[in-house]
């Protein structure tokens, strides 16, 4: 009985620590108290994005990664793909059962499928490893951060490619304005923009392009007649010109290939190379080369003073992330036209049903001997990838595409509130299961 009580306490205490930090952030940012202005939280989010998070990734992943470990850890990024695919199927089920407004069908699938694989898992791992009687053994924090960081690049690539195009405004709900018509623009100030928009992508307003807020893919593949000839010059390549020589027509690029190329050119792949991703890439390169690794990591390393300095900065990552989350929750839910039934459907599918599927996937992978043997933290990180709420970065993508911004804000608010309970339940379950799988 005592052992069972200790196990329960070990699972609950880490989340209570994170909850305390979140509540502090909520109180500091609450509109009635206004002890700290929203601008301060925005600056803090920029520090996390550009400094604290990359420092944590570099110091922990660089120290843990080797060529041998890359071969052993291959299932971590694959598991991200599995969780996304299963989440997409659950999202389609939510659409069929809850029947959201048609313009939010793709949005519903996205918010169900793509979870937070970065900041929140790192915060949970850090809190769990700093708890007495942690079940994960020595070097718990280093291994946990390394595992989470190793999955980051897959999730980031998916968001900036697949999610970016899925989140575009639906064609049938997009108003096409004739050329020459003046549009009155209402610029969104930093004060009115929701904190969640910049929580994981500061400076997003500078990333907007000509086609960011247009149904670009639908226009190309549906060949909308109202598109001007100058808008998509790649689509005007001597198509249907009977006077051109046969040799030129034969060498002309097929229409489908042209359209795919046009979409690829408008995909913001360059945004993948953000500071956290660059830190992961640099850590992997240094970690794979023993000679380079010896310069940065180790007690007698010539450049150990640099990594020690970065470690000090990395220590600010977890408390900063939870304070920002509290500031985001202090803003409260925005008005949403998604509907209560769909909001509940997405939340239940993401936070209750998907973790059950994750338990099945991880247990099956363990039976097939695809996982690192005897490493409880490895399995815990794999399970966390199915358990977290939708990625906050999705709110930034929604803002960039001008699609369902208020709905994303409201949904992320309610998911993170409910996640306080669902994470508590599932972490207790995971601690129990880790002795069996």
CSV table of C-alpha atoms in Angstrom, one decimal:
chain,number,residue,atom,x,y,z
A,1,UNK,CA,0.0,0.0,0.0
A,2,UNK,CA,2.9,2.3,0.9
A,3,UNK,CA,4.7,1.5,-2.3
A,4,UNK,CA,1.5,2.2,-4.3
A,5,UNK,CA,1.1,5.6,-2.5
A,6,UNK,CA,4.7,6.5,-3.2
A,7,UNK,CA,4.3,5.7,-6.9
A,8,UNK,CA,1.2,7.8,-7.1
A,9,UNK,CA,3.0,10.7,-5.4
A,10,UNK,CA,6.0,10.4,-7.7
A,11,UNK,CA,3.7,10.7,-10.7
A,12,UNK,CA,1.6,13.6,-9.4
A,13,UNK,CA,4.3,15.8,-7.8
A,14,UNK,CA,6.0,16.7,-11.1
A,15,UNK,CA,2.8,18.0,-12.6
A,16,UNK,CA,2.0,19.9,-9.4
A,17,UNK,CA,5.3,21.7,-9.8
A,18,UNK,CA,4.5,22.7,-13.4
A,19,UNK,CA,0.9,23.7,-12.4
A,20,UNK,CA,2.4,26.0,-9.7
A,21,UNK,CA,4.6,27.7,-12.3
A,22,UNK,CA,1.6,28.1,-14.7
A,23,UNK,CA,-0.6,29.6,-11.9
A,24,UNK,CA,2.1,32.1,-11.1
A,25,UNK,CA,2.2,33.1,-14.8
A,26,UNK,CA,-1.6,33.3,-14.9
A,27,UNK,CA,-1.7,35.6,-11.8
A,28,UNK,CA,1.1,37.8,-13.1
A,29,UNK,CA,-0.6,38.3,-16.5
A,30,UNK,CA,-4.2,38.4,-15.4
A,31,UNK,CA,-5.9,41.5,-16.8
A,32,UNK,CA,-7.3,42.5,-13.4
A,33,UNK,CA,-3.9,42.4,-11.7
A,34,UNK,CA,-1.7,43.5,-14.6
A,35,UNK,CA,1.4,43.0,-12.5
A,36,UNK,CA,3.4,42.2,-15.7
A,37,UNK,CA,2.3,43.6,-19.1
A,38,UNK,CA,1.7,41.3,-22.1
A,39,UNK,CA,4.7,42.9,-23.8
A,40,UNK,CA,6.9,41.3,-21.2
A,41,UNK,CA,5.5,37.8,-21.9
A,42,UNK,CA,6.1,38.4,-25.6
A,43,UNK,CA,9.8,39.3,-24.9
A,44,UNK,CA,10.0,36.2,-22.7
A,45,UNK,CA,8.6,34.0,-25.5
A,46,UNK,CA,11.3,35.4,-27.9
A,47,UNK,CA,14.0,34.6,-25.3
A,48,UNK,CA,12.7,31.0,-25.0
A,49,UNK,CA,12.5,30.6,-28.8
A,50,UNK,CA,15.8,32.1,-29.7
A,51,UNK,CA,18.0,31.4,-26.6
A,52,UNK,CA,16.8,29.1,-23.8
A,53,UNK,CA,15.2,26.3,-25.9
A,54,UNK,CA,18.2,26.1,-28.4
A,55,UNK,CA,20.7,26.1,-25.5
A,56,UNK,CA,18.9,23.2,-23.8
A,57,UNK,CA,18.7,21.2,-27.0
A,58,UNK,CA,22.4,21.8,-27.8
A,59,UNK,CA,23.8,21.0,-24.4
A,60,UNK,CA,21.7,17.8,-23.7
A,61,UNK,CA,21.4,16.4,-27.2
A,62,UNK,CA,25.0,17.1,-28.2
A,63,UNK,CA,26.3,15.3,-25.1
A,64,UNK,CA,24.1,12.3,-25.5
A,65,UNK,CA,24.0,11.7,-29.3
A,66,UNK,CA,26.4,9.4,-31.1
A,67,UNK,CA,26.3,7.4,-34.3
A,68,UNK,CA,25.3,4.3,-32.4
A,69,UNK,CA,22.6,6.2,-30.6
A,70,UNK,CA,21.1,7.5,-33.9
A,71,UNK,CA,20.8,3.9,-35.0
A,72,UNK,CA,19.1,3.0,-31.6
A,73,UNK,CA,16.8,6.0,-31.5
A,74,UNK,CA,15.3,5.7,-35.0
A,75,UNK,CA,11.9,4.8,-33.7
A,76,UNK,CA,11.5,8.2,-32.0
A,77,UNK,CA,10.9,10.3,-35.2
A,78,UNK,CA,8.9,7.4,-36.7
A,79,UNK,CA,6.7,7.4,-33.7
A,80,UNK,CA,5.9,11.1,-34.4
A,81,UNK,CA,4.6,10.0,-37.8
A,82,UNK,CA,2.6,7.2,-36.3
A,83,UNK,CA,1.0,9.6,-33.7
A,84,UNK,CA,0.2,12.1,-36.5
A,85,UNK,CA,-1.4,9.5,-38.8
A,86,UNK,CA,-3.5,8.0,-36.0
A,87,UNK,CA,-4.5,11.6,-35.0
A,88,UNK,CA,-5.6,12.3,-38.6
A,89,UNK,CA,-7.9,9.3,-38.5
A,90,UNK,CA,-9.3,10.4,-35.2
A,91,UNK,CA,-9.8,13.9,-36.6
A,92,UNK,CA,-11.7,12.5,-39.5
A,93,UNK,CA,-13.9,10.6,-37.0
A,94,UNK,CA,-14.5,13.8,-35.1
A,95,UNK,CA,-15.6,15.5,-38.3
A,96,UNK,CA,-18.0,12.7,-39.2
A,97,UNK,CA,-19.5,12.4,-35.7
A,98,UNK,CA,-19.5,16.1,-34.5
A,99,UNK,CA,-20.2,17.7,-37.9
A,100,UNK,CA,-18.4,21.0,-37.5
A,101,UNK,CA,-19.1,23.9,-39.9
A,102,UNK,CA,-17.7,22.8,-43.3
A,103,UNK,CA,-15.0,25.5,-43.4
A,104,UNK,CA,-13.5,23.9,-40.2
A,105,UNK,CA,-13.2,20.3,-41.4
A,106,UNK,CA,-9.5,20.4,-42.2
A,107,UNK,CA,-8.9,22.5,-39.1
A,108,UNK,CA,-10.5,19.8,-37.0
A,109,UNK,CA,-8.3,17.1,-38.4
A,110,UNK,CA,-5.2,19.3,-37.9
A,111,UNK,CA,-5.9,20.2,-34.3
A,112,UNK,CA,-6.6,16.5,-33.5
A,113,UNK,CA,-3.5,15.1,-35.2
A,114,UNK,CA,-0.6,17.5,-34.4
A,115,UNK,CA,0.4,17.6,-30.7
A,116,UNK,CA,3.0,19.5,-28.8
A,117,UNK,CA,6.3,17.6,-29.2
A,118,UNK,CA,8.7,20.3,-27.9
A,119,UNK,CA,8.2,22.7,-25.0
A,120,UNK,CA,5.6,20.8,-23.0
A,121,UNK,CA,7.3,17.3,-23.1
A,122,UNK,CA,10.6,19.0,-22.2
A,123,UNK,CA,8.9,20.6,-19.2
A,124,UNK,CA,7.3,17.4,-18.1
A,125,UNK,CA,10.6,15.5,-18.5
A,126,UNK,CA,12.5,18.1,-16.5
A,127,UNK,CA,10.0,18.1,-13.7
A,128,UNK,CA,9.8,14.3,-13.5
A,129,UNK,CA,13.6,14.0,-13.4
A,130,UNK,CA,13.9,16.5,-10.6
A,131,UNK,CA,11.6,14.5,-8.4
A,132,UNK,CA,12.8,12.3,-5.6
A,133,UNK,CA,12.5,8.5,-6.3
A,134,UNK,CA,12.3,9.1,-10.1
A,135,UNK,CA,11.9,5.7,-11.8
A,136,UNK,CA,14.1,6.6,-14.7
A,137,UNK,CA,17.6,6.0,-13.2
A,138,UNK,CA,20.8,8.0,-13.7
A,139,UNK,CA,21.2,10.7,-16.3
A,140,UNK,CA,17.4,10.9,-16.5
A,141,UNK,CA,17.2,14.6,-17.6
A,142,UNK,CA,19.9,14.4,-20.2
A,143,UNK,CA,18.4,11.3,-21.8
A,144,UNK,CA,14.9,12.7,-21.7
A,145,UNK,CA,15.8,16.0,-23.3
A,146,UNK,CA,17.9,14.2,-25.9
A,147,UNK,CA,15.0,12.0,-26.9
A,148,UNK,CA,12.5,14.9,-27.1
A,149,UNK,CA,14.9,17.0,-29.1
A,150,UNK,CA,15.6,14.2,-31.5
A,151,UNK,CA,11.9,14.2,-32.5
A,152,UNK,CA,11.7,17.9,-33.0
A,153,UNK,CA,12.9,18.1,-36.6
A,154,UNK,CA,10.2,15.7,-37.9
A,155,UNK,CA,7.4,17.7,-36.2
A,156,UNK,CA,8.7,21.0,-37.4
A,157,UNK,CA,9.0,19.8,-41.0
A,158,UNK,CA,5.4,18.4,-40.9
A,159,UNK,CA,4.0,21.8,-39.5
A,160,UNK,CA,5.8,24.0,-42.1
A,161,UNK,CA,4.8,21.8,-45.0
A,162,UNK,CA,1.7,19.7,-44.6
A,163,UNK,CA,0.0,21.8,-41.9
A,164,UNK,CA,0.8,25.1,-43.6
A,165,UNK,CA,-1.1,24.0,-46.8
A,166,UNK,CA,-3.9,22.2,-44.9
A,167,UNK,CA,-4.6,25.4,-42.9
A,168,UNK,CA,-5.2,27.6,-46.0
A,169,UNK,CA,-8.6,29.3,-46.2
A,170,UNK,CA,-11.2,27.0,-47.9
A,171,UNK,CA,-11.8,28.2,-51.5
A,172,UNK,CA,-15.6,28.3,-51.2
A,173,UNK,CA,-15.4,30.7,-48.2
A,174,UNK,CA,-12.7,32.9,-49.6
A,175,UNK,CA,-13.8,36.2,-51.2
A,176,UNK,CA,-12.1,36.9,-54.5
A,177,UNK,CA,-11.6,40.6,-55.0
A,178,UNK,CA,-11.3,42.0,-58.5
A,179,UNK,CA,-8.0,43.7,-59.3
A,180,UNK,CA,-8.1,47.5,-58.8
A,181,UNK,CA,-10.5,47.2,-55.9
A,182,UNK,CA,-9.2,48.9,-52.8
A,183,UNK,CA,-9.3,46.9,-49.6
A,184,UNK,CA,-9.4,48.6,-46.3
A,185,UNK,CA,-6.8,46.9,-44.1
A,186,UNK,CA,-6.9,46.8,-40.3
A,187,UNK,CA,-3.4,46.1,-39.1
A,188,UNK,CA,-3.3,43.9,-36.0
A,189,UNK,CA,-1.2,45.5,-33.3
A,190,UNK,CA,1.0,43.6,-31.0
A,191,UNK,CA,-1.3,44.4,-28.1
A,192,UNK,CA,-4.4,42.9,-29.8
A,193,UNK,CA,-2.7,39.8,-31.2
A,194,UNK,CA,-3.2,36.7,-28.9
A,195,UNK,CA,-0.1,35.7,-27.0
A,196,UNK,CA,-0.4,32.1,-28.3
A,197,UNK,CA,0.3,33.4,-31.8
A,198,UNK,CA,3.8,34.3,-30.8
A,199,UNK,CA,4.4,31.8,-28.0
A,200,UNK,CA,6.3,29.4,-30.3
A,201,UNK,CA,6.9,31.6,-33.3
A,202,UNK,CA,7.9,35.2,-32.4
A,203,UNK,CA,7.9,37.7,-35.2
A,204,UNK,CA,5.4,35.8,-37.2
A,205,UNK,CA,3.9,39.0,-38.7
A,206,UNK,CA,7.2,39.4,-40.7
A,207,UNK,CA,6.8,36.0,-42.3
A,208,UNK,CA,3.7,36.8,-44.3
A,209,UNK,CA,3.9,36.5,-48.1
A,210,UNK,CA,1.7,37.4,-51.0
A,211,UNK,CA,-0.2,34.1,-50.8
A,212,UNK,CA,-0.1,33.5,-47.0
A,213,UNK,CA,-3.8,34.3,-46.6
A,214,UNK,CA,-5.1,33.0,-49.9
A,215,UNK,CA,-6.3,29.5,-50.9
A,216,UNK,CA,-3.2,29.1,-53.1
A,217,UNK,CA,-3.3,25.3,-53.6
A,218,UNK,CA,-7.1,25.3,-54.4
A,219,UNK,CA,-6.6,28.1,-56.9
A,220,UNK,CA,-3.9,26.2,-58.7
A,221,UNK,CA,-5.5,22.8,-58.9
A,222,UNK,CA,-9.0,24.0,-59.5
A,223,UNK,CA,-7.8,26.5,-62.3
A,224,UNK,CA,-10.0,29.3,-61.0
A,225,UNK,CA,-10.7,31.5,-64.1
A,226,UNK,CA,-10.6,34.7,-62.1
A,227,UNK,CA,-6.9,34.3,-61.3
A,228,UNK,CA,-5.0,36.9,-63.1
A,229,UNK,CA,-2.4,35.9,-65.6
A,230,UNK,CA,0.3,37.7,-63.6
A,231,UNK,CA,-0.5,36.1,-60.3
A,232,UNK,CA,0.9,32.7,-61.1
A,233,UNK,CA,3.3,33.1,-64.0
A,234,UNK,CA,4.4,29.5,-63.8
A,235,UNK,CA,0.9,28.4,-65.1
A,236,UNK,CA,1.2,30.3,-68.3
A,237,UNK,CA,3.8,28.2,-70.1
A,238,UNK,CA,2.6,28.1,-73.7
A,239,UNK,CA,-0.4,26.0,-72.8
A,240,UNK,CA,-2.8,25.3,-75.6
A,241,UNK,CA,-0.8,27.4,-78.1
A,242,UNK,CA,-1.5,25.6,-81.4
A,243,UNK,CA,0.9,27.9,-83.3
A,244,UNK,CA,3.9,26.7,-81.2
A,245,UNK,CA,6.1,24.0,-82.8
A,246,UNK,CA,5.4,20.4,-81.9
A,247,UNK,CA,8.9,20.1,-80.4
A,248,UNK,CA,8.3,22.9,-78.0
A,249,UNK,CA,4.9,21.4,-76.9
A,250,UNK,CA,6.6,18.1,-76.3
A,251,UNK,CA,9.3,19.6,-74.2
A,252,UNK,CA,6.8,21.7,-72.2
A,253,UNK,CA,6.5,20.8,-68.5
A,254,UNK,CA,3.3,18.7,-67.8
A,255,UNK,CA,0.5,20.7,-66.2
A,256,UNK,CA,0.3,18.7,-63.0
A,257,UNK,CA,4.1,18.9,-62.6
A,258,UNK,CA,3.9,22.7,-63.0
A,259,UNK,CA,1.2,23.0,-60.4
A,260,UNK,CA,3.1,20.8,-57.9
A,261,UNK,CA,6.2,22.9,-58.5
A,262,UNK,CA,4.2,26.1,-57.9
A,263,UNK,CA,2.9,24.7,-54.6
A,264,UNK,CA,6.4,23.6,-53.6
A,265,UNK,CA,7.8,27.1,-54.3
A,266,UNK,CA,5.2,28.6,-52.0
A,267,UNK,CA,5.9,26.2,-49.2
A,268,UNK,CA,7.9,28.0,-46.4
A,269,UNK,CA,10.5,25.3,-46.0
A,270,UNK,CA,13.0,28.0,-45.1
A,271,UNK,CA,11.2,28.5,-41.8
A,272,UNK,CA,12.2,25.0,-40.7
A,273,UNK,CA,15.6,26.4,-40.0
A,274,UNK,CA,14.6,28.1,-36.8
A,275,UNK,CA,17.0,28.4,-33.8
A,276,UNK,CA,15.7,25.2,-32.0
A,277,UNK,CA,16.1,23.2,-35.3
A,278,UNK,CA,19.5,24.6,-36.0
A,279,UNK,CA,20.6,23.8,-32.4
A,280,UNK,CA,19.4,20.2,-33.0
A,281,UNK,CA,21.3,19.9,-36.3
A,282,UNK,CA,24.5,21.4,-34.8
A,283,UNK,CA,24.2,19.1,-31.8
A,284,UNK,CA,23.8,16.0,-34.0
A,285,UNK,CA,26.8,17.0,-36.2
A,286,UNK,CA,29.1,17.6,-33.2
A,287,UNK,CA,27.9,14.6,-31.4
A,288,UNK,CA,28.6,12.3,-34.3
A,289,UNK,CA,32.2,13.4,-34.7
A,290,UNK,CA,34.2,12.3,-31.5
A,291,UNK,CA,37.0,14.8,-32.2
A,292,UNK,CA,34.5,17.7,-32.3
A,293,UNK,CA,32.6,16.4,-29.3
A,294,UNK,CA,35.8,16.3,-27.2
A,295,UNK,CA,36.2,20.0,-27.7
A,296,UNK,CA,32.8,20.9,-26.3
A,297,UNK,CA,31.7,18.2,-23.8
A,298,UNK,CA,33.6,16.7,-20.9
A,299,UNK,CA,35.3,18.0,-17.8
A,300,UNK,CA,38.6,18.7,-19.5
A,301,UNK,CA,37.1,19.9,-22.8
A,302,UNK,CA,38.8,23.1,-24.1
A,303,UNK,CA,35.5,24.8,-24.8
A,304,UNK,CA,33.6,23.4,-21.8
A,305,UNK,CA,33.2,26.9,-20.5
A,306,UNK,CA,30.9,27.6,-23.5
A,307,UNK,CA,28.7,24.6,-22.9
A,308,UNK,CA,28.6,25.4,-19.1
A,309,UNK,CA,27.4,28.9,-19.9
A,310,UNK,CA,24.8,27.5,-22.3
A,311,UNK,CA,23.7,25.1,-19.6
A,312,UNK,CA,23.1,27.9,-17.2
A,313,UNK,CA,20.9,29.6,-19.8
A,314,UNK,CA,19.1,26.3,-20.6
A,315,UNK,CA,18.0,26.1,-16.9
A,316,UNK,CA,15.6,29.0,-17.5
A,317,UNK,CA,13.7,27.2,-20.3
A,318,UNK,CA,11.2,25.1,-18.2
A,319,UNK,CA,10.0,27.9,-15.8
A,320,UNK,CA,9.8,30.4,-18.7
A,321,UNK,CA,7.7,28.1,-20.8
A,322,UNK,CA,5.2,27.5,-18.0
A,323,UNK,CA,5.0,31.2,-17.1
A,324,UNK,CA,4.2,31.9,-20.8
A,325,UNK,CA,1.6,29.2,-20.7
A,326,UNK,CA,0.1,30.8,-17.7
A,327,UNK,CA,0.1,34.2,-19.5
A,328,UNK,CA,-1.6,32.6,-22.5
A,329,UNK,CA,-4.4,31.1,-20.2
A,330,UNK,CA,-4.8,34.4,-18.5
A,331,UNK,CA,-6.1,35.9,-21.8
A,332,UNK,CA,-9.1,33.5,-21.6
A,333,UNK,CA,-10.8,31.7,-24.4
A,334,UNK,CA,-11.6,33.8,-27.5
A,335,UNK,CA,-15.0,33.8,-29.3
A,336,UNK,CA,-15.3,30.7,-31.5
A,337,UNK,CA,-17.7,29.6,-34.1
A,338,UNK,CA,-16.4,26.0,-34.1
A,339,UNK,CA,-19.2,24.8,-31.9
A,340,UNK,CA,-19.2,23.2,-28.4
A,341,UNK,CA,-19.7,19.6,-29.7
A,342,UNK,CA,-16.7,19.8,-32.0
A,343,UNK,CA,-14.5,21.5,-29.3
A,344,UNK,CA,-15.3,18.6,-26.9
A,345,UNK,CA,-14.8,16.1,-29.7
A,346,UNK,CA,-11.3,17.3,-30.6
A,347,UNK,CA,-10.3,17.6,-26.9
A,348,UNK,CA,-11.6,14.0,-26.1
A,349,UNK,CA,-10.0,12.5,-29.2
A,350,UNK,CA,-6.6,14.3,-28.6
A,351,UNK,CA,-6.3,14.0,-24.9
A,352,UNK,CA,-8.2,10.8,-24.0
A,353,UNK,CA,-8.4,8.5,-27.0
A,354,UNK,CA,-5.1,9.1,-28.7
A,355,UNK,CA,-3.0,8.2,-25.6
A,356,UNK,CA,-4.8,4.8,-25.5
A,357,UNK,CA,-3.7,4.3,-29.1
A,358,UNK,CA,-0.2,5.3,-28.1
A,359,UNK,CA,-0.1,2.7,-25.4
A,360,UNK,CA,-1.0,0.1,-28.0
A,361,UNK,CA,1.6,1.3,-30.5
A,362,UNK,CA,4.5,1.4,-27.9
A,363,UNK,CA,3.5,-2.0,-26.4
A,364,UNK,CA,3.5,-3.5,-29.9
A,365,UNK,CA,6.8,-1.9,-30.8
A,366,UNK,CA,8.3,-3.3,-27.6
A,367,UNK,CA,7.0,-6.8,-28.4
A,368,UNK,CA,8.7,-6.5,-31.8
A,369,UNK,CA,12.0,-5.5,-30.1
A,370,UNK,CA,12.0,-2.1,-31.9
A,371,UNK,CA,12.8,-0.1,-28.8
A,372,UNK,CA,15.9,0.4,-26.7
A,373,UNK,CA,16.0,-2.4,-24.2
A,374,UNK,CA,15.6,-1.5,-20.5
A,375,UNK,CA,15.2,2.2,-21.0
A,376,UNK,CA,12.1,3.5,-19.3
A,377,UNK,CA,12.7,7.1,-20.2
A,378,UNK,CA,12.8,6.1,-23.9
A,379,UNK,CA,9.3,4.6,-23.6
A,380,UNK,CA,8.0,7.5,-21.5
A,381,UNK,CA,8.9,10.0,-24.2
A,382,UNK,CA,7.3,7.9,-26.9
A,383,UNK,CA,4.1,7.8,-24.8
A,384,UNK,CA,4.2,11.5,-24.2
A,385,UNK,CA,4.1,12.2,-27.9
A,386,UNK,CA,0.5,10.8,-27.9
A,387,UNK,CA,-0.6,12.6,-24.7
A,388,UNK,CA,0.1,16.3,-25.1
A,389,UNK,CA,-2.5,18.9,-26.2
A,390,UNK,CA,-2.4,20.3,-29.7
A,391,UNK,CA,0.8,22.2,-30.6
A,392,UNK,CA,0.7,25.9,-29.8
A,393,UNK,CA,2.5,26.5,-33.1
A,394,UNK,CA,-0.8,25.6,-34.8
A,395,UNK,CA,-2.2,28.9,-33.5
A,396,UNK,CA,0.7,30.8,-35.2
A,397,UNK,CA,0.1,28.9,-38.5
A,398,UNK,CA,-3.6,29.8,-38.3
A,399,UNK,CA,-2.7,33.4,-37.8
A,400,UNK,CA,-0.2,33.3,-40.7
A,401,UNK,CA,-2.9,31.8,-43.0
A,402,UNK,CA,-5.7,34.0,-41.8
A,403,UNK,CA,-7.8,30.9,-41.0
A,404,UNK,CA,-9.7,30.0,-37.8
A,405,UNK,CA,-7.5,32.2,-35.6
A,406,UNK,CA,-10.1,32.7,-32.9
A,407,UNK,CA,-11.1,29.1,-33.0
A,408,UNK,CA,-7.5,28.0,-32.6
A,409,UNK,CA,-7.1,30.3,-29.6
A,410,UNK,CA,-10.2,29.0,-27.9
A,411,UNK,CA,-9.5,25.4,-28.6
A,412,UNK,CA,-5.9,25.6,-27.4
A,413,UNK,CA,-7.1,27.3,-24.2
A,414,UNK,CA,-9.6,24.6,-23.3
A,415,UNK,CA,-7.2,21.8,-24.3
A,416,UNK,CA,-4.5,23.1,-22.0
A,417,UNK,CA,-7.0,23.5,-19.1
A,418,UNK,CA,-8.3,19.9,-19.6
A,419,UNK,CA,-4.7,18.6,-20.1
A,420,UNK,CA,-3.9,19.4,-16.5
A,421,UNK,CA,-6.2,16.6,-15.6
A,422,UNK,CA,-5.6,14.2,-18.5
A,423,UNK,CA,-1.8,14.4,-18.2
A,424,UNK,CA,-2.1,13.7,-14.5
A,425,UNK,CA,-4.1,10.6,-15.1
A,426,UNK,CA,-2.0,9.3,-18.0
A,427,UNK,CA,1.3,9.9,-16.3
A,428,UNK,CA,0.1,7.8,-13.3
A,429,UNK,CA,-0.9,5.1,-15.8
A,430,UNK,CA,2.4,5.3,-17.7
A,431,UNK,CA,4.4,5.0,-14.5
A,432,UNK,CA,2.5,1.8,-13.8
A,433,UNK,CA,2.8,0.5,-17.3
A,434,UNK,CA,6.6,1.1,-17.6
A,435,UNK,CA,7.1,-1.8,-15.3
A,436,UNK,CA,5.4,-4.1,-17.8
A,437,UNK,CA,6.2,-2.8,-21.3
